[in-house]
GROMACS .gro file of C-alpha atoms in nm:
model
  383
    1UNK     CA    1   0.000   0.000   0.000
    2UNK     CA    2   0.152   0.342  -0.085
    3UNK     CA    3   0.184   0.605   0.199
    4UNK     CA    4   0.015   0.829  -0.030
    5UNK     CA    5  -0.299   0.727   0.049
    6UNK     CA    6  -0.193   0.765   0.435
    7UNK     CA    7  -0.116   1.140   0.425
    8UNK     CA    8  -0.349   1.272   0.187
    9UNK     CA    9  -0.532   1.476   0.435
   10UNK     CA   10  -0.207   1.655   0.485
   11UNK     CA   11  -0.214   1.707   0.092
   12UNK     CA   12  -0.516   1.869   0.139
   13UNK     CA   13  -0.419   2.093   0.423
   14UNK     CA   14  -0.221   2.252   0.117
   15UNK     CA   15  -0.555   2.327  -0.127
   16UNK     CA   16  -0.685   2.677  -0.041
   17UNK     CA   17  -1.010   2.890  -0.090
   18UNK     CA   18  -1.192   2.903  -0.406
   19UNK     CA   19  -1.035   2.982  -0.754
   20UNK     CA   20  -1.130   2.911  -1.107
   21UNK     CA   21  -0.913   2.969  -1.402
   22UNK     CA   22  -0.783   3.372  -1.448
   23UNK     CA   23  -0.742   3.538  -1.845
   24UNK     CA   24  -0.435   3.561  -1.913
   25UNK     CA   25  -0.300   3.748  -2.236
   26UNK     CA   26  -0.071   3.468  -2.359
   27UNK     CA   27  -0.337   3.218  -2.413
   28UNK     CA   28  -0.607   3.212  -2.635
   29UNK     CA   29  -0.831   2.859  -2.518
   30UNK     CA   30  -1.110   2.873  -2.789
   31UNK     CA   31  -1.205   2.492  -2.857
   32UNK     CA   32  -1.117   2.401  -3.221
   33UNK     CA   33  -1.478   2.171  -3.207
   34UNK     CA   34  -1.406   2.077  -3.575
   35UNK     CA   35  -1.107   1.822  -3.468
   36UNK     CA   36  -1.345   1.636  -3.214
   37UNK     CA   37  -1.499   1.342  -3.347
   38UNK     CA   38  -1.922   1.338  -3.361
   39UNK     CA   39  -2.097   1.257  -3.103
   40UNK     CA   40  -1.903   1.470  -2.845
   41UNK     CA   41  -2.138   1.594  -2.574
   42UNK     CA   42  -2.103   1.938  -2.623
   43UNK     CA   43  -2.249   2.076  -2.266
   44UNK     CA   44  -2.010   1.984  -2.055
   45UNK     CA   45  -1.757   2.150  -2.278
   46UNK     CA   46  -1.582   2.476  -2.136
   47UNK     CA   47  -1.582   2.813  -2.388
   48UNK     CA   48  -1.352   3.073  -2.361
   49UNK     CA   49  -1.583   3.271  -2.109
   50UNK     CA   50  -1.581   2.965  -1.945
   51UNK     CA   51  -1.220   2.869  -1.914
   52UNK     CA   52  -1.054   3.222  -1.796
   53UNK     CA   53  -1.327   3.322  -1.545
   54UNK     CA   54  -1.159   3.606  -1.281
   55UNK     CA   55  -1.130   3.519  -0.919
   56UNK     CA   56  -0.850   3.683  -0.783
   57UNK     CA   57  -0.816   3.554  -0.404
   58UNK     CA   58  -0.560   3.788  -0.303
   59UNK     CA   59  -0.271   3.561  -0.144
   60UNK     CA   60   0.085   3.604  -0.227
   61UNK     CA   61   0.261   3.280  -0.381
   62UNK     CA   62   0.481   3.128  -0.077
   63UNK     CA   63   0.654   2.792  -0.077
   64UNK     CA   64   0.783   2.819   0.280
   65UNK     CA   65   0.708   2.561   0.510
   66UNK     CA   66   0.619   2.336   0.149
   67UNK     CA   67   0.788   2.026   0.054
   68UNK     CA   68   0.861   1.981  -0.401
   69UNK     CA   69   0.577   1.748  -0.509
   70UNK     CA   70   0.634   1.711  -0.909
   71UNK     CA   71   0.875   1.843  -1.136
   72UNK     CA   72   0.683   1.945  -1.499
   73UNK     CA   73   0.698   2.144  -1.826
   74UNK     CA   74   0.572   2.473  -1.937
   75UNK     CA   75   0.311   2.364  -2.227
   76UNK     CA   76   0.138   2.684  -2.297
   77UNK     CA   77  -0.154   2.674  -2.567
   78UNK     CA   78  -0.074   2.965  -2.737
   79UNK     CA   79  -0.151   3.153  -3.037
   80UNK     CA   80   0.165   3.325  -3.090
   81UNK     CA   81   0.503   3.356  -2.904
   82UNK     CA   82   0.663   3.059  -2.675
   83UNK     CA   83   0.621   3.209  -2.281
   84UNK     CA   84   0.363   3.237  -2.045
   85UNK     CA   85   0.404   3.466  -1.731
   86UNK     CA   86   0.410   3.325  -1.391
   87UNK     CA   87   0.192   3.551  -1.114
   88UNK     CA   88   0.232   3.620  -0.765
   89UNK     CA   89  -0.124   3.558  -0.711
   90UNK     CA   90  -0.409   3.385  -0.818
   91UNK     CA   91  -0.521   3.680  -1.061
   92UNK     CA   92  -0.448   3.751  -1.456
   93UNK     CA   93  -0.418   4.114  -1.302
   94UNK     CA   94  -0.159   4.018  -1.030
   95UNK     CA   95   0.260   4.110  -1.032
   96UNK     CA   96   0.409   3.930  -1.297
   97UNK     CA   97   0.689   3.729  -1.096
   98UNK     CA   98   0.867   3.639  -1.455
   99UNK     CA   99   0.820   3.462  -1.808
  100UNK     CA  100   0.876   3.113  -1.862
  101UNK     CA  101   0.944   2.976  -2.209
  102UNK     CA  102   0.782   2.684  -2.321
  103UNK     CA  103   0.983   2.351  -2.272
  104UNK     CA  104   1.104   2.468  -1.926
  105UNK     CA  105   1.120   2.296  -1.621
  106UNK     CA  106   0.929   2.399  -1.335
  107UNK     CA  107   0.866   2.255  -0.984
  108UNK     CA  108   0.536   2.214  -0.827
  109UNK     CA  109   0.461   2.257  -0.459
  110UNK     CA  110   0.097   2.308  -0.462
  111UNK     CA  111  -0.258   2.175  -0.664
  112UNK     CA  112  -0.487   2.396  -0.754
  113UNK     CA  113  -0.821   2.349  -0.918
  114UNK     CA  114  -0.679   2.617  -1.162
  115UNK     CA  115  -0.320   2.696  -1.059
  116UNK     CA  116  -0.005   2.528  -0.894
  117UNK     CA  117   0.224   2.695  -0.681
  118UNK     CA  118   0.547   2.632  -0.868
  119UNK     CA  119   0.944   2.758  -0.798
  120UNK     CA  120   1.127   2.859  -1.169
  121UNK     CA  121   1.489   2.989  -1.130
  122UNK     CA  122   1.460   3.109  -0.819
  123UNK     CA  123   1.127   3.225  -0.895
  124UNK     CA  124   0.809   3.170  -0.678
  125UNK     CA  125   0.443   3.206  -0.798
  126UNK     CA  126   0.114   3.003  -0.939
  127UNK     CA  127   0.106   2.912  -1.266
  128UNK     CA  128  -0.248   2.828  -1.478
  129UNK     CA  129  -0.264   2.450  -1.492
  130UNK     CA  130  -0.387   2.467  -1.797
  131UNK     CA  131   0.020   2.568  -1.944
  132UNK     CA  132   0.157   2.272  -1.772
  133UNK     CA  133   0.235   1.900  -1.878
  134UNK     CA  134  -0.004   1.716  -1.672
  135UNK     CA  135   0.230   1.393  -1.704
  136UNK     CA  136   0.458   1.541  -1.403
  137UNK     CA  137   0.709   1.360  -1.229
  138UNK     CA  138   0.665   1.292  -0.823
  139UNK     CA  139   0.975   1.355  -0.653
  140UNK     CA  140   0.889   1.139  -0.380
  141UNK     CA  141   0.622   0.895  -0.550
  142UNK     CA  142   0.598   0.673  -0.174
  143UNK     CA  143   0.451   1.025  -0.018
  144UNK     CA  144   0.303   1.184  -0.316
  145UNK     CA  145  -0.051   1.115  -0.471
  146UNK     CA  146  -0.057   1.097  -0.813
  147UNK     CA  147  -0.096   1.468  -1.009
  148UNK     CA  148  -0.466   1.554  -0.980
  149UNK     CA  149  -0.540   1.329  -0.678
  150UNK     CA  150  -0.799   1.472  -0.450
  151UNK     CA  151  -0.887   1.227  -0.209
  152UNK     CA  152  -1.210   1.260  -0.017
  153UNK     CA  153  -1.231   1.222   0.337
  154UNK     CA  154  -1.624   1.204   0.406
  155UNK     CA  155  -1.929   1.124   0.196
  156UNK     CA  156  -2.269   1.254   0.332
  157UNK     CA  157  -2.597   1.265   0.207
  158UNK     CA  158  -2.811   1.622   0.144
  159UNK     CA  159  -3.101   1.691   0.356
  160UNK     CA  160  -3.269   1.953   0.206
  161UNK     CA  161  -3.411   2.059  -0.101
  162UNK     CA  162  -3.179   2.386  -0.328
  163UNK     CA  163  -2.926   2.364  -0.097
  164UNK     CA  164  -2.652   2.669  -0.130
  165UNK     CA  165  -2.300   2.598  -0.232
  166UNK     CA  166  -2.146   2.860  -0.082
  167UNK     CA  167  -1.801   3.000  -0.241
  168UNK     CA  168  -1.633   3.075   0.125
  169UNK     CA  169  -1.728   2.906   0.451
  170UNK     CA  170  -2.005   3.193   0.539
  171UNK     CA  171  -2.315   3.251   0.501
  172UNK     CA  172  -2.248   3.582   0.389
  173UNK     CA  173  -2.018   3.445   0.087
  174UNK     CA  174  -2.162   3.434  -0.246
  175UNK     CA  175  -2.348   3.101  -0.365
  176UNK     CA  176  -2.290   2.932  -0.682
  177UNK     CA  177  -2.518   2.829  -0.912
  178UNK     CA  178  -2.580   2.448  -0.824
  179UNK     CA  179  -2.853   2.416  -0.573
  180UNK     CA  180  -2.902   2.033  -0.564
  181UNK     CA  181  -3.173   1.852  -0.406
  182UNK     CA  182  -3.219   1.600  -0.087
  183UNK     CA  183  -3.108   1.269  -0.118
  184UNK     CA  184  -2.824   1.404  -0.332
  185UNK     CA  185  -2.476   1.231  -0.227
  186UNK     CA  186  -2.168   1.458  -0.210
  187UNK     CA  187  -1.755   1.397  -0.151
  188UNK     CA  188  -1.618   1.563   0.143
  189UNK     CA  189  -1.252   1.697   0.081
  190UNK     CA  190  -1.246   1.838   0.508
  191UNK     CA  191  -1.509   2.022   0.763
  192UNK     CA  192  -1.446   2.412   0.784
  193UNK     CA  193  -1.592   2.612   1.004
  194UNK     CA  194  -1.892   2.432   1.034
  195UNK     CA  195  -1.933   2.376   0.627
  196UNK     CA  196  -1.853   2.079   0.415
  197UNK     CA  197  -1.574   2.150   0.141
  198UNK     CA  198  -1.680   2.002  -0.178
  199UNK     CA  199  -1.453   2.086  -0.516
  200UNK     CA  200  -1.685   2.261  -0.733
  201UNK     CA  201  -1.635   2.239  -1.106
  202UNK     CA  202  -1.284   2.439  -1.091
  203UNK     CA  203  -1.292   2.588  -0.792
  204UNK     CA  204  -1.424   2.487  -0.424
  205UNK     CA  205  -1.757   2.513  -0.275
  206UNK     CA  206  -1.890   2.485   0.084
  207UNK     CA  207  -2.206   2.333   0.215
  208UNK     CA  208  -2.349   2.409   0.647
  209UNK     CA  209  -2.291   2.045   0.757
  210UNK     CA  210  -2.640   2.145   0.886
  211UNK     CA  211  -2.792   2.002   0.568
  212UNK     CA  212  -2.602   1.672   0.567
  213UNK     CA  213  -2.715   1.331   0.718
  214UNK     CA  214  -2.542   0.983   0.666
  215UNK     CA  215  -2.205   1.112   0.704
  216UNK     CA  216  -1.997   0.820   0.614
  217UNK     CA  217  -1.571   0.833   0.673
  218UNK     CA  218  -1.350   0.726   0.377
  219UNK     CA  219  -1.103   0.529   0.489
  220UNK     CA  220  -0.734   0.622   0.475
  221UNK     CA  221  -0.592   0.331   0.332
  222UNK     CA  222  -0.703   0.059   0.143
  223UNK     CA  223  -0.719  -0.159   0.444
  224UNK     CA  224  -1.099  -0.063   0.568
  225UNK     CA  225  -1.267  -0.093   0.900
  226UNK     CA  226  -1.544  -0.256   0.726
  227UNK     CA  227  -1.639  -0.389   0.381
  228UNK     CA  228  -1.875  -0.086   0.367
  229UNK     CA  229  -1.648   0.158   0.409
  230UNK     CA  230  -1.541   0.306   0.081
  231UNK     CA  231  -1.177   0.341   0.021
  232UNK     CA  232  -1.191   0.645  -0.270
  233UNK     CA  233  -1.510   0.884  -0.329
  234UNK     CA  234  -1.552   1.168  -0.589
  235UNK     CA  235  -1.856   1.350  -0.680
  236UNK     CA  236  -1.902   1.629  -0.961
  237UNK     CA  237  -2.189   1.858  -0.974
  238UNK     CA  238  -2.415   1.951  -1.274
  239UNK     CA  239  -2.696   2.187  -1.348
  240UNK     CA  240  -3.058   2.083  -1.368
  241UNK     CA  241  -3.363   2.185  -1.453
  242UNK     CA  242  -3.218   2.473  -1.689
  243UNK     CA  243  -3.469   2.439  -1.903
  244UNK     CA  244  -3.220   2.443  -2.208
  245UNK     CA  245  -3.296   2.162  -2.475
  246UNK     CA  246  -3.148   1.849  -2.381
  247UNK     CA  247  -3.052   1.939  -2.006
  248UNK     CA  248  -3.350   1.695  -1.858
  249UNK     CA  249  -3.187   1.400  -2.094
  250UNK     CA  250  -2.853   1.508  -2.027
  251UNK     CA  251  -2.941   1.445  -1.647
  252UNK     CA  252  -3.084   1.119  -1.733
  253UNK     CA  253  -2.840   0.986  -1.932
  254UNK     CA  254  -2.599   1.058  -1.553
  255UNK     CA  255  -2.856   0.833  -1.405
  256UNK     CA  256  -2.881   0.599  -1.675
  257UNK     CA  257  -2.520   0.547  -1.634
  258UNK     CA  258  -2.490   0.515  -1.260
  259UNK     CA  259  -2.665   0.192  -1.290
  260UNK     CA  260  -2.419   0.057  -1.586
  261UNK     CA  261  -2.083   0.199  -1.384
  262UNK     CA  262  -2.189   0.041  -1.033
  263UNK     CA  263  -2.005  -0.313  -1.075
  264UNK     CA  264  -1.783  -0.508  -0.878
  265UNK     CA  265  -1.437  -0.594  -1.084
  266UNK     CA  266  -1.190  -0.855  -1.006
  267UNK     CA  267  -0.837  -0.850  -1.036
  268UNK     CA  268  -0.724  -0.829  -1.425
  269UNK     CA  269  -1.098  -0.750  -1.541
  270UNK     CA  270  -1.109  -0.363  -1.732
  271UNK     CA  271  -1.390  -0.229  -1.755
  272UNK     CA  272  -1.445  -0.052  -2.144
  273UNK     CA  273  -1.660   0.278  -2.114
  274UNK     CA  274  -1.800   0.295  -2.442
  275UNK     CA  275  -1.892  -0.052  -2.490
  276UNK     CA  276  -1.962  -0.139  -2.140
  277UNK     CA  277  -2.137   0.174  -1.976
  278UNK     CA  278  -2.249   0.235  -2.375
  279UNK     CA  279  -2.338   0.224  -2.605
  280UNK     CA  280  -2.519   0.566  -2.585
  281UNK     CA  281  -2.871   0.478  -2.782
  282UNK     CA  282  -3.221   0.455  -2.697
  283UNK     CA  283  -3.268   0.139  -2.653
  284UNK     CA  284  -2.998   0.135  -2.431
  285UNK     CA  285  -3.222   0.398  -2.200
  286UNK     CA  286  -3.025   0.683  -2.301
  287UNK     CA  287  -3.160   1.035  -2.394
  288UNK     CA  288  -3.121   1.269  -2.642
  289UNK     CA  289  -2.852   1.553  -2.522
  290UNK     CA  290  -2.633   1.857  -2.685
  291UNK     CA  291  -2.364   1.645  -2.893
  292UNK     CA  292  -2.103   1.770  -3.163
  293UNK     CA  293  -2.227   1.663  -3.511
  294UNK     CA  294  -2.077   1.775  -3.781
  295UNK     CA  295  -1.951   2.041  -3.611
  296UNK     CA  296  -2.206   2.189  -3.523
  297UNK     CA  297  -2.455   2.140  -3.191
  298UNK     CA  298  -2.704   1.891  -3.231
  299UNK     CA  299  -2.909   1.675  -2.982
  300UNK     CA  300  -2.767   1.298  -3.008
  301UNK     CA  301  -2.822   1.025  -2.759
  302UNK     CA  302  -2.601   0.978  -2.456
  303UNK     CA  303  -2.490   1.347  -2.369
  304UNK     CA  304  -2.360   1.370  -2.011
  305UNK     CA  305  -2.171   1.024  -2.040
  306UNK     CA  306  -1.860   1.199  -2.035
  307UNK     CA  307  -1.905   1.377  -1.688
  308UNK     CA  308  -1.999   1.030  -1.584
  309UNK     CA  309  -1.680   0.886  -1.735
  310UNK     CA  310  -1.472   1.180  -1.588
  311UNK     CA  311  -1.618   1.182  -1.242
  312UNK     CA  312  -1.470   0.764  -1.188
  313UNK     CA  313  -1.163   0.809  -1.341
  314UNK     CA  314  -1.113   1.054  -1.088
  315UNK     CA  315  -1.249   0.790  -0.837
  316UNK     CA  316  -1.074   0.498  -0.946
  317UNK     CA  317  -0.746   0.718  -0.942
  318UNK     CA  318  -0.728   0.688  -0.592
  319UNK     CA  319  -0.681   0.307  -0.557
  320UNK     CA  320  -0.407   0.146  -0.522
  321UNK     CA  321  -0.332  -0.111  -0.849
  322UNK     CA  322  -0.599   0.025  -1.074
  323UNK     CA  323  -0.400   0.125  -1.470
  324UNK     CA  324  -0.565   0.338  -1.642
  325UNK     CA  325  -0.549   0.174  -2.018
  326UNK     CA  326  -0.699   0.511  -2.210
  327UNK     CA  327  -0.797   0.804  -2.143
  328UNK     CA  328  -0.852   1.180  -2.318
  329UNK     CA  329  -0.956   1.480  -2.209
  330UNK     CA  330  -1.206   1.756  -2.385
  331UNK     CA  331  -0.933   1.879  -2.563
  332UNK     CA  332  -0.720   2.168  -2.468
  333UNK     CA  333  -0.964   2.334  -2.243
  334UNK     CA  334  -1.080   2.054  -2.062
  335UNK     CA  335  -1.411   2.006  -1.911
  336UNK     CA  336  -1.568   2.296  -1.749
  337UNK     CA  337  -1.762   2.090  -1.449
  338UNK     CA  338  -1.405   1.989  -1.324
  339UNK     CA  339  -1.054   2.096  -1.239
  340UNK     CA  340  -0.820   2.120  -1.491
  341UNK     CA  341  -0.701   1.789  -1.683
  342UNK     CA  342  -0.930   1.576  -1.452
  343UNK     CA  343  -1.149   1.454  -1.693
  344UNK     CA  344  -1.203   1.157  -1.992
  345UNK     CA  345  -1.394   1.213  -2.268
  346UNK     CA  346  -1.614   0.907  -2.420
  347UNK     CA  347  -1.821   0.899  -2.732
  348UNK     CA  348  -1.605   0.765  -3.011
  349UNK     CA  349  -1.294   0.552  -3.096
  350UNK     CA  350  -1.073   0.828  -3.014
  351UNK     CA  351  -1.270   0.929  -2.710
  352UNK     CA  352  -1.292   0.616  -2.468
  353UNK     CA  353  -1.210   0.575  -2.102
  354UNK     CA  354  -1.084   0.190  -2.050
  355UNK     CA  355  -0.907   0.098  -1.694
  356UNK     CA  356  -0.802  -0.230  -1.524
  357UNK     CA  357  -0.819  -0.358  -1.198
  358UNK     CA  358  -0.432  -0.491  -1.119
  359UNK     CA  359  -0.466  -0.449  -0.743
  360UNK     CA  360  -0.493  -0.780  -0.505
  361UNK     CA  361  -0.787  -0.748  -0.427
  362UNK     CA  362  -1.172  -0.668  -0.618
  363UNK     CA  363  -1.352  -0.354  -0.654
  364UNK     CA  364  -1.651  -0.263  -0.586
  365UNK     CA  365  -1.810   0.061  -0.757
  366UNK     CA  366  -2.111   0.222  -0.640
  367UNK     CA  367  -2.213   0.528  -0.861
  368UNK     CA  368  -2.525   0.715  -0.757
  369UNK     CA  369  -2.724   1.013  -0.896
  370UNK     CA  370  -3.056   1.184  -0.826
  371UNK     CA  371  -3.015   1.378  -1.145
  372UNK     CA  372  -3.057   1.611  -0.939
  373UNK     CA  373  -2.719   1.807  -0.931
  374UNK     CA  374  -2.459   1.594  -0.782
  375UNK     CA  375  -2.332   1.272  -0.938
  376UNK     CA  376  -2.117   1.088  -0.654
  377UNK     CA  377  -1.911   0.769  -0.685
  378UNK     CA  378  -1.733   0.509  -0.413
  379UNK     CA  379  -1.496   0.267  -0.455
  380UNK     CA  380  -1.459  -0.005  -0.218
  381UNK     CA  381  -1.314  -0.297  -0.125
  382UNK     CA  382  -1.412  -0.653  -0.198
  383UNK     CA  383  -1.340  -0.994  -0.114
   0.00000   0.00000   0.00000
C-alpha cells in the first residue's frame, strides 16, 4: 500500500479557498470543435468565457514551510510567441513574478483546481494549470498522490431541497449556481468552520454540515474498517432543470449510467466505457442531449456520459493497483464541471475511457445520482 494514500489529508491541508481559471493574455483557449470526433457531448464543454473566469483571491505565492511534489513542463496553448508569465497571485491582473518559455522545467509545490504553486529559477508564484504538462514527475512517489489526486475524506448525504453551495465558509459568501436537491450524495474533501468542502467544477464550494445526514468516513488506506467503508469517493456537480434543450436527458443519461458503472471488478478484469457503460442509444435507456455533429450542436443520444466517465476516473485514481489503459480529455480546455485535466472524454474511438483492476484485491463501484445536481461515486473494497 503506498503512503500516499496515508497522508493525503495533509495534501489537502495545502488546497486553499476558491479559484477558477484567471485570463491571461498569452493564451487564447477557444475549442477548435471541428477536430473532435461526432458525437461529443457538447455541454459539458468549457468556452472561452468559461475557461478564464476572474477570481482573484488575493494571497501572495509562498513555498515556505512546502515540501517539491512534481517536477513538470511549461506547455502553454498559445496563439503566438513561446512564454507564459508566472503571477504572484491567483489573478491575470496580479505582479508578474517572470516569463517562462515553453519547454522549461518547473517545480510544483501546490494543486490547484486552476493553478499550482510552482518555484522557476529562483522564482516563486502560481502558474495556470492549464500551461503545464499534466504527465509530471513525483519527486517522492511513496509520499506523493498521483498529479490531480484529490482524495475525499467524508461522503454525506443532502437533507434539504436547493441547498446553497457557498463560495467561502459563510453565510455571507456568495453562492454558486448548483442548488441540488435531498437525497443528493456529495464527496467531502475536510469540515471548515462548520461547512462541508466540496470541489466545485474548478474551484471549491462549501455546504453548512447542517444540511447533511449519513455522514460516512473514507477510509485512509485501502485496508478498511469494514467492507462498507469506501476506500476512494468523488462527486461532480451539474446543473438541472435549466430548461435548455437536452438538459432533462442530459441528467438522465448521468442516471442511466450510474446503474451501468456500479459493478464489482476482479483482479485483471477492465472495464471498457464505451462498450460497457455504452453504447449511448435509446434502446440502451439513453436520452437525447447537446452532442457535436458535424460540427455543429445537435441533440444525439447519450450526452452527459462523459461527466460520468470523468467523475470515476477521478475515483478509481485513488486506488491502489488500478492502470488506467486510455484516457482523453475535452481537448485543450478541458471540461468545465471539473478541475483542470481531470477529466475523460467518451463517445467515439478516439474518445474512450478503459481501466483495469491490477490491485490484489476486487472492486466494488457504487455510482449514484438523483439527477438532481450531484453525481457521486465510491470505490470499495471486496473480497
Amino acid at each position: 500500500m503506498k503512503k500516499w494514500l496515508r497522508i493525503a489529508a495533509l495534501v489537502m491541508a495545502l488546497m486553499m479557498t476558491p479559484l477558477s481559471v484567471l485570463a491571461e493574455e498569452e493564451i487564447s483557449m477557444f475549442e477548435n470543435t471541428e477536430t473532435l470526433p461526432s458525437g461529443v457531448e457538447l455541454e459539458g464543454m468549457a468556452d472561452d468565457e468559461e475557461s478564464v473566469q476572474a477570481d482573484a483571491v488575493g494571497q501572495w505565492a509562498d513555498i515556505n514551510g512546502l515540501k517539491p511534489l512534481y517536477t513538470t513542463r511549461i506547455k502553454p496553448f498559445v496563439a503566438d510567441g513561446q512564454a507564459i508569465r508566472m503571477r504572484a497571485q491567483q489573478s491575470g491582473e496580479s505582479e508578474v513574478v517572470c516569463s517562462i518559455r515553453k519547454g522549461e522545467t518547473i517545480t510544483v509545490y501546490a494543486v490547484y483546481p486552476s493553478y499550482v504553486l510552482a518555484e522557476y529559477n529562483g522564482n516563486v508564484g502560481y502558474v495556470i494549470r492549464t500551461w503545464v504538462d499534466e504527465t509530471m514527475t513525483a519527486i517522492d512517489p511513496e509520499n506523493t498522490p498521483p498529479y490531480g489526486v484529490v482524495p475525499s475524506q467524508y461522503v454525506a448525504t443532502l437533507t434539504t431541497d436547493e441547498t446553497p453551495i457557498y463560495t467561502a465558509p459563510s453565510l455571507d459568501a456568495a453562492v454558486h449556481d448548483i442548488h441540488p436537491n435531498a437525497g443528493s450524495k456529495i464527496a467531502i474533501l475536510e469540515f471548515v468552520d462548520g461547512f462541508a468542502k466540496v470541489l466545485y467544477w474548478r474551484s471549491y464550494g462549501y455546504i453548512e454540515a447542517s444540511r447533511l445526514s449519513d455522514l460516512v468516513v473514507v477510509a485512509s488506506s485501502d485496508e478498511p474498517l469494514s467492507p462498507d467503508t469506501p476506500i476512494a469517493a468523488f462527486c461532480s456537480f451539474f446543473e438541472f432543470n435549466t430548461g435548455k434543450s437536452g438538459n432533462d436527458g442530459r441528467c438522465k443519461n448521468i442516471v442511466r449510467s450510474c446503474e451501468s458503472m456500479t459493478r464489482v471488478m476482479q483482479v485483471g478484469e477492465s472495464l471498457d466505457f464505451n462498450n460497457q457503460v455504452g453504447p449511448y442509444k435509446r434502446t440502451n435507456g439513453y436520452h437525447p442531449a447537446p452532442v457535436l455533429i458535424d460540427g455543429g450542436s445537435q441533440l444525439g443520444y447519450g450526452g452527459g456520459t462523459c461527466q460520468s466517465s470523468s467523475t470515476l476516473f477521478n475515483a478509481v485514481r485513488q486506488v491502489p493497483g488500478v492502470t488506467i489503459v486510455h484516457r482523453r480529455p475535452h481537448g485543450p480546455g478541458c471540461a468545465k464541471y471539473l478541475p483542470m485535466h481531470q477529466d475523460a472524454a467518451v463517445g467515439s474511438t478516439e474518445l474512450n475511457f478503459i481501466f483495469r483492476n491490477d490491485g490484489e484485491y476486487p472492486i466494488r463501484i457504487l455510482a449514484e445520482s438523483t439527477g438532481e445536481g450531484t453525481l457521486c461515486i465510491q470505490v470499495f473494497r471486496g473480497e
